[in-house]
Amino acid sequence: MPSSRRIAHLDMDAFFASVELLSYPELKGHAVVVGGRSTEAPSINAQGERTYARLRDYVGRGVITTSTYEARALGVFSGMGLMKSAVLAPEAILLPANFEAYRHYSRLFKATVASIAPLIEDRGIDEIYIDLSDIDEETESLAKRIKNAVSQATGLSCSIGVSPNKLLSKICSDLDKPNGITILASTELATRIWPLAAKKINGIGPKANEKLDKLGIHTIGELALAAPEMLIEHFGRSTGQWLHQAAHGIDDRPVVTTSEPKSLSRETTFERDLHVKQDRTRLSEVFTELCHRLAEDLARKGYAAKTIGIKVKYADFQVVTRDLTVPDALHHGTSIRNAATECLRRIPLDQRIRLLGVRAGSLLPISSLNQAPVGHQPDLPFE
DNA sequence: CTGTCATTAGTCAGACAG
DNA sequence: ATTACTGTCTGACTAATG
């Protein structure tokens, strides 16, 4: 009986920034942003007071990872370049990201939710879907209990949406943020969902939104009225059908509690754009380092890769990728580097390089690996 | 035998998200 | 001196296969 599904989406409020405020409670109520690769941690001055880096003092190519709601009010959002945000909010406090702490609180809040409702789908560090269908408790009471438990365990607030499916719950968790609960019945689709902007649907990003805009479609309700054939014409079969269903609140995706990774990657942006010949040595060091880091990641997770790919971002932000699929899965840094080098040969290197990345795809568990009999069969002298 | 069509794998770009 | 890093998915195209 999948018709009685009850799915929650839980989203931690301004997660990274909120975790930082646990360490620096005196910053509560201030505009704070987290980000920057070499941002200085707060230090204690001669008077024994903590001093913080200000956005206006930032120099570099970093972006904002998260900002507090006070900072967002100044027009400063995640993804924005720090140099640019410094113009908007020069006085805002800048803190370095501390991913170990975020992972700790991530595990903590997920374990806390799991003690109440165990069917959880991980959606990254700060959000989850929860299948509440088989729990015998009224929705509002259950949502409050989950929220209180998370607050107790972590000192952090979250927002929760509950509806018959993931699509609607994701929209709902955002409707009363921060620290809110939104419960939606499918009968309320037209009144509460259709008035919302189309881009509130998870999966409609800036590009699709602009395309819809040009078709005269601005709200989810307008999208629901559009002919599916027309959507298919403009967005392709799969995306077109999905858009139509989404606008009607239809989503059968299950809450997936376990999954295998499809790819692993490592990439880095240089302090300055590197010249292929002039900075050859540095480029080669970084390249090797990325390959070995990727090999470590593969080893830690127990995978080998049949496909190795590289990514280069030029000084003008143009991105190119190249892939190579090899007959036998790789997992050593050196063999990954060899494959990646093959890929690198196939790209133009006539411009300065901003970013270099290496990727491993078509992953196979190491345990399933068929150790090729080395030199077992000699090459035949004929075809 | 040749051309066409369907299917699949591989490659690359790009959108999207957290 | 504006624009990170990691991962998933889809669409378009090509080549190989039947």
Tab-separated table of C-alpha atoms (C1' of nucleotides) in Angstrom:
chain	number	residue	atom	x	y	z
A	1	MET	CA	0.000	0.000	0.000
A	2	PRO	CA	2.330	2.729	-1.227
A	3	SER	CA	-0.536	5.234	-1.337
A	4	SER	CA	-0.226	5.926	2.379
A	5	ARG	CA	3.397	6.953	2.271
A	6	ARG	CA	4.517	9.550	4.791
A	7	ILE	CA	7.939	10.981	3.944
A	8	ALA	CA	9.886	13.659	5.793
A	9	HIS	CA	12.712	15.881	4.582
A	10	LEU	CA	14.912	17.291	7.324
A	11	ASP	CA	17.285	20.140	6.564
A	12	MET	CA	19.707	21.549	9.127
A	13	ASP	CA	19.492	25.348	9.357
A	14	ALA	CA	22.591	27.190	8.026
A	15	PHE	CA	24.474	24.072	9.062
A	16	PHE	CA	28.180	24.968	8.840
A	17	ALA	CA	27.650	28.445	10.234
A	18	SER	CA	25.493	27.099	13.064
A	19	VAL	CA	28.152	24.554	14.022
A	20	GLU	CA	30.689	27.394	14.149
A	21	LEU	CA	28.382	29.368	16.458
A	22	LEU	CA	28.541	26.465	18.902
A	23	SER	CA	32.265	27.232	19.225
A	24	TYR	CA	31.849	31.011	19.128
A	25	PRO	CA	28.504	31.736	20.816
A	26	GLU	CA	29.367	35.431	21.162
A	27	LEU	CA	28.908	35.693	17.369
A	28	LYS	CA	25.228	34.825	17.588
A	29	GLY	CA	23.182	37.498	15.817
A	30	HIS	CA	26.163	38.655	13.724
A	31	ALA	CA	26.649	38.341	9.996
A	32	VAL	CA	29.056	35.396	9.759
A	33	VAL	CA	30.296	33.573	6.685
A	34	VAL	CA	32.278	30.361	6.438
A	35	GLY	CA	34.674	29.853	3.554
A	36	GLY	CA	38.043	30.534	1.988
A	37	ARG	CA	40.812	28.019	1.621
A	38	SER	CA	43.330	29.770	3.844
A	39	THR	CA	41.035	31.765	6.089
A	40	GLU	CA	42.625	32.459	9.470
A	41	ALA	CA	40.997	30.907	12.512
A	42	PRO	CA	40.038	33.381	15.267
A	43	SER	CA	42.934	34.249	17.588
A	44	ILE	CA	43.219	35.616	21.128
A	45	ASN	CA	44.691	39.124	21.376
A	46	ALA	CA	46.748	40.698	24.183
A	47	GLN	CA	43.598	41.660	26.094
A	48	GLY	CA	42.444	38.055	26.072
A	49	GLU	CA	39.634	38.815	23.603
A	50	ARG	CA	38.986	36.780	20.536
A	51	THR	CA	39.589	38.577	17.260
A	52	TYR	CA	38.038	37.475	14.006
A	53	ALA	CA	38.914	37.916	10.366
A	54	ARG	CA	36.616	40.322	8.544
A	55	LEU	CA	35.357	39.801	5.044
A	56	ARG	CA	36.918	43.083	3.946
A	57	ASP	CA	40.405	41.749	4.727
A	58	TYR	CA	40.046	38.690	2.551
A	59	VAL	CA	42.379	38.224	-0.390
A	60	GLY	CA	42.131	35.164	-2.626
A	61	ARG	CA	39.864	33.109	-4.881
A	62	GLY	CA	37.676	31.393	-2.318
A	63	VAL	CA	33.884	31.294	-2.243
A	64	ILE	CA	31.353	31.353	0.557
A	65	THR	CA	30.485	27.892	1.818
A	66	THR	CA	27.686	28.988	4.165
A	67	SER	CA	26.451	32.191	5.721
A	68	THR	CA	24.253	32.950	8.721
A	69	TYR	CA	20.776	34.333	8.127
A	70	GLU	CA	22.069	37.758	9.225
A	71	ALA	CA	24.679	37.629	6.466
A	72	ARG	CA	22.120	36.446	3.923
A	73	ALA	CA	20.073	39.513	4.773
A	74	LEU	CA	23.034	41.552	3.449
A	75	GLY	CA	22.870	39.722	0.122
A	76	VAL	CA	25.683	37.316	0.848
A	77	PHE	CA	24.962	33.692	-0.138
A	78	SER	CA	26.841	30.448	-0.532
A	79	GLY	CA	28.729	30.050	-3.769
A	80	MET	CA	29.449	33.767	-4.032
A	81	GLY	CA	33.084	34.791	-4.396
A	82	LEU	CA	34.501	36.103	-1.122
A	83	MET	CA	36.018	39.131	-2.837
A	84	LYS	CA	32.620	40.029	-4.207
A	85	SER	CA	30.807	39.424	-0.927
A	86	ALA	CA	33.341	41.669	0.838
A	87	VAL	CA	31.950	44.570	-1.142
A	88	LEU	CA	28.430	43.859	0.111
A	89	ALA	CA	29.277	43.027	3.719
A	90	PRO	CA	32.796	44.231	4.597
A	91	GLU	CA	32.181	43.961	8.345
A	92	ALA	CA	30.938	40.374	8.263
A	93	ILE	CA	32.993	37.869	10.233
A	94	LEU	CA	34.868	35.304	8.176
A	95	LEU	CA	35.583	31.861	9.612
A	96	PRO	CA	37.497	28.962	8.035
A	97	ALA	CA	35.576	25.779	7.273
A	98	ASN	CA	36.105	22.960	9.720
A	99	PHE	CA	34.835	19.866	7.958
A	100	GLU	CA	35.777	17.501	10.736
A	101	ALA	CA	33.409	19.305	13.069
A	102	TYR	CA	30.654	19.329	10.449
A	103	ARG	CA	31.025	15.589	9.870
A	104	HIS	CA	30.851	15.028	13.621
A	105	TYR	CA	27.594	16.948	13.986
A	106	SER	CA	26.282	15.352	10.808
A	107	ARG	CA	26.777	11.861	12.237
A	108	LEU	CA	25.303	13.020	15.527
A	109	PHE	CA	22.069	14.414	14.116
A	110	LYS	CA	21.585	11.442	11.791
A	111	ALA	CA	22.116	8.951	14.627
A	112	THR	CA	19.656	10.908	16.735
A	113	VAL	CA	16.976	10.792	14.050
A	114	ALA	CA	17.719	7.099	13.469
A	115	SER	CA	16.930	6.338	17.118
A	116	ILE	CA	13.387	7.543	16.461
A	117	ALA	CA	12.926	6.696	12.764
A	118	PRO	CA	15.519	4.308	11.284
A	119	LEU	CA	14.590	4.513	7.573
A	120	ILE	CA	16.889	7.327	6.528
A	121	GLU	CA	18.272	8.394	3.147
A	122	ASP	CA	21.486	10.378	3.295
A	123	ARG	CA	21.410	13.487	1.139
A	124	GLY	CA	24.765	14.932	1.941
A	125	ILE	CA	26.140	16.379	5.119
A	126	ASP	CA	23.185	18.442	6.311
A	127	GLU	CA	19.989	16.843	5.049
A	128	ILE	CA	18.116	13.559	5.022
A	129	TYR	CA	14.860	11.999	3.910
A	130	ILE	CA	13.019	9.889	6.472
A	131	ASP	CA	10.337	7.306	5.732
A	132	LEU	CA	7.805	7.670	8.530
A	133	SER	CA	5.148	5.458	6.923
A	134	ASP	CA	5.417	2.584	9.378
A	135	ILE	CA	5.643	4.634	12.558
A	136	ASP	CA	2.468	4.703	14.604
A	137	GLU	CA	2.398	8.292	15.771
A	138	GLU	CA	0.637	11.430	14.651
A	139	THR	CA	2.689	13.396	12.111
A	140	GLU	CA	2.983	16.664	13.983
A	141	SER	CA	3.923	15.034	17.259
A	142	LEU	CA	6.509	12.863	15.513
A	143	ALA	CA	8.068	15.785	13.635
A	144	LYS	CA	8.290	17.806	16.851
A	145	ARG	CA	9.846	14.878	18.664
A	146	ILE	CA	12.505	14.478	15.956
A	147	LYS	CA	13.262	18.195	15.958
A	148	ASN	CA	13.548	18.341	19.744
A	149	ALA	CA	15.784	15.300	19.838
A	150	VAL	CA	18.130	16.835	17.237
A	151	SER	CA	18.206	20.082	19.190
A	152	GLN	CA	18.920	18.237	22.457
A	153	ALA	CA	21.696	16.145	20.980
A	154	THR	CA	23.453	18.816	18.899
A	155	GLY	CA	22.305	22.256	20.031
A	156	LEU	CA	21.344	22.874	16.399
A	157	SER	CA	17.997	23.646	14.812
A	158	CYS	CA	16.542	22.125	11.679
A	159	SER	CA	13.495	22.458	9.460
A	160	ILE	CA	11.224	19.568	8.546
A	161	GLY	CA	8.735	19.017	5.742
A	162	VAL	CA	6.342	16.061	5.766
A	163	SER	CA	4.218	14.969	2.802
A	164	PRO	CA	3.379	11.826	0.814
A	165	ASN	CA	6.667	11.951	-1.144
A	166	LYS	CA	10.248	13.211	-1.305
A	167	LEU	CA	9.580	15.881	-3.932
A	168	LEU	CA	6.902	17.646	-1.899
A	169	SER	CA	8.658	17.169	1.439
A	170	LYS	CA	11.794	18.801	0.046
A	171	ILE	CA	9.746	21.806	-1.026
A	172	CYS	CA	7.991	21.900	2.348
A	173	SER	CA	11.103	21.819	4.533
A	174	ASP	CA	12.064	25.113	2.910
A	175	LEU	CA	8.711	26.833	3.430
A	176	ASP	CA	9.156	27.652	7.112
A	177	LYS	CA	12.891	28.022	7.540
A	178	PRO	CA	14.638	28.221	9.941
A	179	ASN	CA	13.355	26.028	12.748
A	180	GLY	CA	9.980	25.170	11.196
A	181	ILE	CA	7.704	22.228	10.534
A	182	THR	CA	5.495	22.091	7.431
A	183	ILE	CA	3.023	19.262	6.954
A	184	LEU	CA	1.330	18.937	3.597
A	185	ALA	CA	-1.530	16.694	2.468
A	186	SER	CA	-1.839	15.903	-1.229
A	187	THR	CA	-5.217	17.663	-1.281
A	188	GLU	CA	-3.369	20.925	-0.599
A	189	LEU	CA	-1.246	20.737	-3.765
A	190	ALA	CA	-3.144	23.390	-5.704
A	191	THR	CA	-3.453	25.842	-2.822
A	192	ARG	CA	0.009	25.596	-1.265
A	193	ILE	CA	2.373	24.294	-3.961
A	194	TRP	CA	1.052	25.612	-7.267
A	195	PRO	CA	1.536	29.275	-6.325
A	196	LEU	CA	5.264	28.680	-5.735
A	197	ALA	CA	7.987	29.513	-8.255
A	198	ALA	CA	8.888	26.631	-10.583
A	199	LYS	CA	12.496	26.700	-9.381
A	200	LYS	CA	11.338	25.579	-5.939
A	201	ILE	CA	11.233	22.109	-7.475
A	202	ASN	CA	14.468	20.330	-6.654
A	203	GLY	CA	16.080	19.716	-10.042
A	204	ILE	CA	14.889	22.895	-11.763
A	205	GLY	CA	18.024	25.022	-11.665
A	206	PRO	CA	18.862	28.400	-13.223
A	207	LYS	CA	19.004	27.089	-16.814
A	208	ALA	CA	15.760	25.137	-16.819
A	209	ASN	CA	14.089	27.992	-14.982
A	210	GLU	CA	15.118	30.490	-17.595
A	211	LYS	CA	13.874	28.190	-20.352
A	212	LEU	CA	10.531	27.827	-18.585
A	213	ASP	CA	10.422	31.558	-18.097
A	214	LYS	CA	10.702	32.099	-21.830
A	215	LEU	CA	7.823	29.657	-22.317
A	216	GLY	CA	5.727	31.840	-20.038
A	217	ILE	CA	5.915	29.361	-17.173
A	218	HIS	CA	6.799	30.896	-13.843
A	219	THR	CA	4.937	28.967	-11.158
A	220	ILE	CA	4.513	25.277	-10.457
A	221	GLY	CA	0.823	25.699	-11.208
A	222	GLU	CA	1.602	27.079	-14.669
A	223	LEU	CA	3.967	24.164	-15.218
A	224	ALA	CA	1.155	21.777	-14.257
A	225	LEU	CA	-1.037	23.288	-16.986
A	226	ALA	CA	1.605	22.893	-19.697
A	227	ALA	CA	1.108	20.132	-22.257
A	228	PRO	CA	3.501	17.238	-21.573
A	229	GLU	CA	4.285	16.978	-25.328
A	230	MET	CA	5.423	20.589	-25.312
A	231	LEU	CA	7.671	19.996	-22.288
A	232	ILE	CA	9.119	16.878	-23.929
A	233	GLU	CA	9.830	18.870	-27.066
A	234	HIS	CA	11.856	21.455	-25.156
A	235	PHE	CA	13.509	19.314	-22.487
A	236	GLY	CA	13.765	15.800	-23.914
A	237	ARG	CA	11.673	12.727	-23.161
A	238	SER	CA	12.826	11.973	-19.648
A	239	THR	CA	13.093	15.505	-18.302
A	240	GLY	CA	9.860	16.590	-19.993
A	241	GLN	CA	7.847	13.802	-18.422
A	242	TRP	CA	9.467	14.401	-15.083
A	243	LEU	CA	8.618	18.136	-15.157
A	244	HIS	CA	4.973	17.345	-15.833
A	245	GLN	CA	4.757	14.778	-13.048
A	246	ALA	CA	6.629	16.948	-10.581
A	247	ALA	CA	4.251	19.841	-11.139
A	248	HIS	CA	1.400	17.482	-10.290
A	249	GLY	CA	3.111	16.439	-7.092
A	250	ILE	CA	3.776	12.929	-8.378
A	251	ASP	CA	6.955	11.253	-7.158
A	252	ASP	CA	7.323	7.522	-6.470
A	253	ARG	CA	11.014	7.479	-5.622
A	254	PRO	CA	11.641	5.367	-2.551
A	255	VAL	CA	13.703	6.422	0.439
A	256	VAL	CA	17.001	4.681	-0.309
A	257	THR	CA	18.873	3.697	2.820
A	258	THR	CA	22.048	2.337	1.215
A	259	SER	CA	23.865	3.066	-2.032
A	260	GLU	CA	27.130	2.407	-3.822
A	261	PRO	CA	29.231	5.296	-5.113
A	262	LYS	CA	29.375	5.693	-8.915
A	263	SER	CA	32.517	7.770	-9.050
A	264	LEU	CA	35.176	9.349	-6.856
A	265	SER	CA	37.149	12.442	-7.730
A	266	ARG	CA	39.729	14.919	-6.544
A	267	GLU	CA	40.289	18.362	-7.952
A	268	THR	CA	42.030	21.530	-6.957
A	269	THR	CA	42.060	25.164	-7.952
A	270	PHE	CA	45.515	26.766	-8.016
A	271	GLU	CA	46.423	29.922	-6.135
A	272	ARG	CA	47.217	31.416	-9.527
A	273	ASP	CA	46.628	30.147	-13.047
A	274	LEU	CA	49.472	27.884	-14.049
A	275	HIS	CA	51.359	27.925	-17.309
A	276	VAL	CA	51.791	24.512	-18.871
A	277	LYS	CA	55.467	24.966	-19.728
A	278	GLN	CA	56.588	27.512	-17.164
A	279	ASP	CA	54.947	25.699	-14.257
A	280	ARG	CA	55.413	22.224	-15.624
A	281	THR	CA	57.057	20.897	-12.462
A	282	ARG	CA	54.404	22.265	-10.125
A	283	LEU	CA	51.634	21.009	-12.410
A	284	SER	CA	53.170	17.571	-12.482
A	285	GLU	CA	53.491	17.462	-8.667
A	286	VAL	CA	49.864	18.421	-8.178
A	287	PHE	CA	48.771	15.925	-10.801
A	288	THR	CA	50.637	13.100	-9.089
A	289	GLU	CA	49.297	14.171	-5.712
A	290	LEU	CA	45.693	14.159	-6.976
A	291	CYS	CA	46.141	10.673	-8.455
A	292	HIS	CA	47.536	9.314	-5.215
A	293	ARG	CA	44.850	10.973	-3.106
A	294	LEU	CA	42.268	9.416	-5.404
A	295	ALA	CA	43.988	6.030	-5.008
A	296	GLU	CA	43.774	6.454	-1.204
A	297	ASP	CA	40.081	7.257	-1.441
A	298	LEU	CA	39.532	4.173	-3.589
A	299	ALA	CA	41.509	1.988	-1.180
A	300	ARG	CA	39.671	3.338	1.870
A	301	LYS	CA	36.325	2.603	0.267
A	302	GLY	CA	37.444	-0.662	-1.310
A	303	TYR	CA	36.955	0.081	-5.003
A	304	ALA	CA	38.888	-0.138	-8.231
A	305	ALA	CA	38.011	1.872	-11.336
A	306	LYS	CA	37.641	0.892	-14.966
A	307	THR	CA	37.315	4.487	-16.112
A	308	ILE	CA	39.780	7.251	-15.317
A	309	GLY	CA	39.022	10.831	-16.267
A	310	ILE	CA	40.594	14.227	-15.976
A	311	LYS	CA	39.168	17.703	-15.791
A	312	VAL	CA	40.880	20.951	-16.685
A	313	LYS	CA	39.493	24.415	-16.128
A	314	TYR	CA	41.312	27.082	-18.118
A	315	ALA	CA	41.960	30.623	-17.000
A	316	ASP	CA	38.847	31.702	-18.937
A	317	PHE	CA	36.741	29.198	-16.968
A	318	GLN	CA	36.204	26.920	-19.930
A	319	VAL	CA	36.091	23.322	-18.693
A	320	VAL	CA	37.160	20.243	-20.609
A	321	THR	CA	37.129	16.595	-19.556
A	322	ARG	CA	38.589	13.429	-21.028
A	323	ASP	CA	37.836	9.828	-20.091
A	324	LEU	CA	39.668	6.593	-20.651
A	325	THR	CA	38.195	3.162	-20.004
A	326	VAL	CA	40.756	0.446	-19.443
A	327	PRO	CA	40.238	-3.338	-19.717
A	328	ASP	CA	41.311	-4.092	-16.153
A	329	ALA	CA	40.161	-2.015	-13.179
A	330	LEU	CA	42.832	0.153	-11.576
A	331	HIS	CA	43.419	1.172	-7.999
A	332	HIS	CA	47.074	2.128	-7.621
A	333	GLY	CA	48.142	5.757	-7.722
A	334	THR	CA	50.766	5.055	-10.323
A	335	SER	CA	48.481	3.225	-12.751
A	336	ILE	CA	45.813	5.877	-12.265
A	337	ARG	CA	48.412	8.487	-13.097
A	338	ASN	CA	49.380	6.625	-16.252
A	339	ALA	CA	45.784	6.441	-17.433
A	340	ALA	CA	45.165	10.071	-16.500
A	341	THR	CA	48.275	11.093	-18.428
A	342	GLU	CA	46.814	9.442	-21.525
A	343	CYS	CA	43.734	11.614	-21.070
A	344	LEU	CA	45.830	14.721	-20.591
A	345	ARG	CA	47.551	14.159	-23.936
A	346	ARG	CA	44.197	14.579	-25.640
A	347	ILE	CA	43.453	18.095	-24.464
A	348	PRO	CA	44.786	21.379	-25.807
A	349	LEU	CA	47.306	22.944	-23.441
A	350	ASP	CA	47.693	26.344	-25.020
A	351	GLN	CA	46.162	28.357	-22.227
A	352	ARG	CA	46.871	28.871	-18.538
A	353	ILE	CA	45.187	26.376	-16.241
A	354	ARG	CA	43.070	27.285	-13.232
A	355	LEU	CA	41.967	23.863	-12.023
A	356	LEU	CA	43.077	20.283	-12.409
A	357	GLY	CA	41.045	17.229	-11.407
A	358	VAL	CA	41.163	13.453	-11.634
A	359	ARG	CA	38.182	11.143	-11.501
A	360	ALA	CA	37.586	7.409	-11.093
A	361	GLY	CA	34.392	5.920	-12.521
A	362	SER	CA	32.853	2.536	-13.380
A	363	LEU	CA	33.739	1.378	-9.888
A	364	LEU	CA	34.054	-2.266	-8.932
A	365	PRO	CA	34.438	-3.525	-5.366
A	366	ILE	CA	38.020	-4.692	-4.846
A	367	SER	CA	36.641	-7.964	-3.477
A	368	SER	CA	35.030	-8.748	-6.830
A	369	LEU	CA	38.250	-8.116	-8.687
A	370	ASN	CA	39.368	-10.877	-10.993
A	371	GLN	CA	43.126	-10.860	-10.552
A	372	ALA	CA	44.348	-11.164	-14.124
A	373	PRO	CA	46.784	-14.025	-14.502
A	374	VAL	CA	49.982	-12.098	-15.096
A	375	GLY	CA	51.867	-13.387	-18.078
A	376	HIS	CA	49.774	-16.479	-17.988
A	377	GLN	CA	49.115	-16.587	-21.685
A	378	PRO	CA	51.870	-15.471	-23.996
A	379	ASP	CA	50.870	-13.175	-26.797
A	380	LEU	CA	50.100	-15.126	-29.920
A	381	PRO	CA	52.482	-14.457	-32.756
A	382	PHE	CA	49.602	-14.046	-35.197
A	383	GLU	CA	46.098	-12.632	-35.272
B	1	DC	C1'	25.631	-7.601	-50.924
B	2	DT	C1'	24.257	-3.133	-49.373
B	3	DG	C1'	21.723	-0.137	-46.706
B	4	DT	C1'	19.002	0.707	-42.684
B	5	DC	C1'	17.704	0.329	-38.107
B	6	DA	C1'	18.063	-0.798	-33.143
B	7	DT	C1'	20.937	-1.289	-29.317
B	8	DT	C1'	24.849	-0.681	-26.470
B	9	DA	C1'	29.206	1.220	-24.817
B	10	DG	C1'	32.066	4.952	-24.592
B	11	DT	C1'	33.001	9.776	-24.488
B	12	DC	C1'	32.198	14.586	-23.527
B	13	DA	C1'	29.608	18.640	-22.037
B	14	DG	C1'	26.637	20.642	-19.010
B	15	DA	C1'	22.991	21.077	-15.436
B	16	DC	C1'	22.128	20.533	-10.803
B	17	DA	C1'	22.813	19.960	-5.897
B	18	DG	C1'	24.781	20.198	-1.180
C	1	DA	C1'	41.937	39.241	-8.071
C	2	DT	C1'	35.024	36.733	-8.912
C	3	DT	C1'	33.338	32.411	-9.472
C	4	DA	C1'	35.323	25.579	-4.339
C	5	DC	C1'	34.853	20.834	-4.322
C	6	DT	C1'	32.494	16.278	-4.851
C	7	DG	C1'	29.098	13.600	-6.930
C	8	DT	C1'	24.878	12.241	-9.924
C	9	DC	C1'	22.364	12.455	-13.901
C	10	DT	C1'	20.953	13.468	-18.784
C	11	DG	C1'	21.544	14.609	-23.617
C	12	DA	C1'	24.148	14.499	-27.737
C	13	DC	C1'	27.215	12.316	-30.460
C	14	DT	C1'	30.205	8.402	-32.306
C	15	DA	C1'	31.566	3.751	-32.975
C	16	DA	C1'	30.754	-0.978	-32.836
C	17	DT	C1'	27.647	-4.830	-33.257
C	18	DG	C1'	24.035	-7.443	-35.173
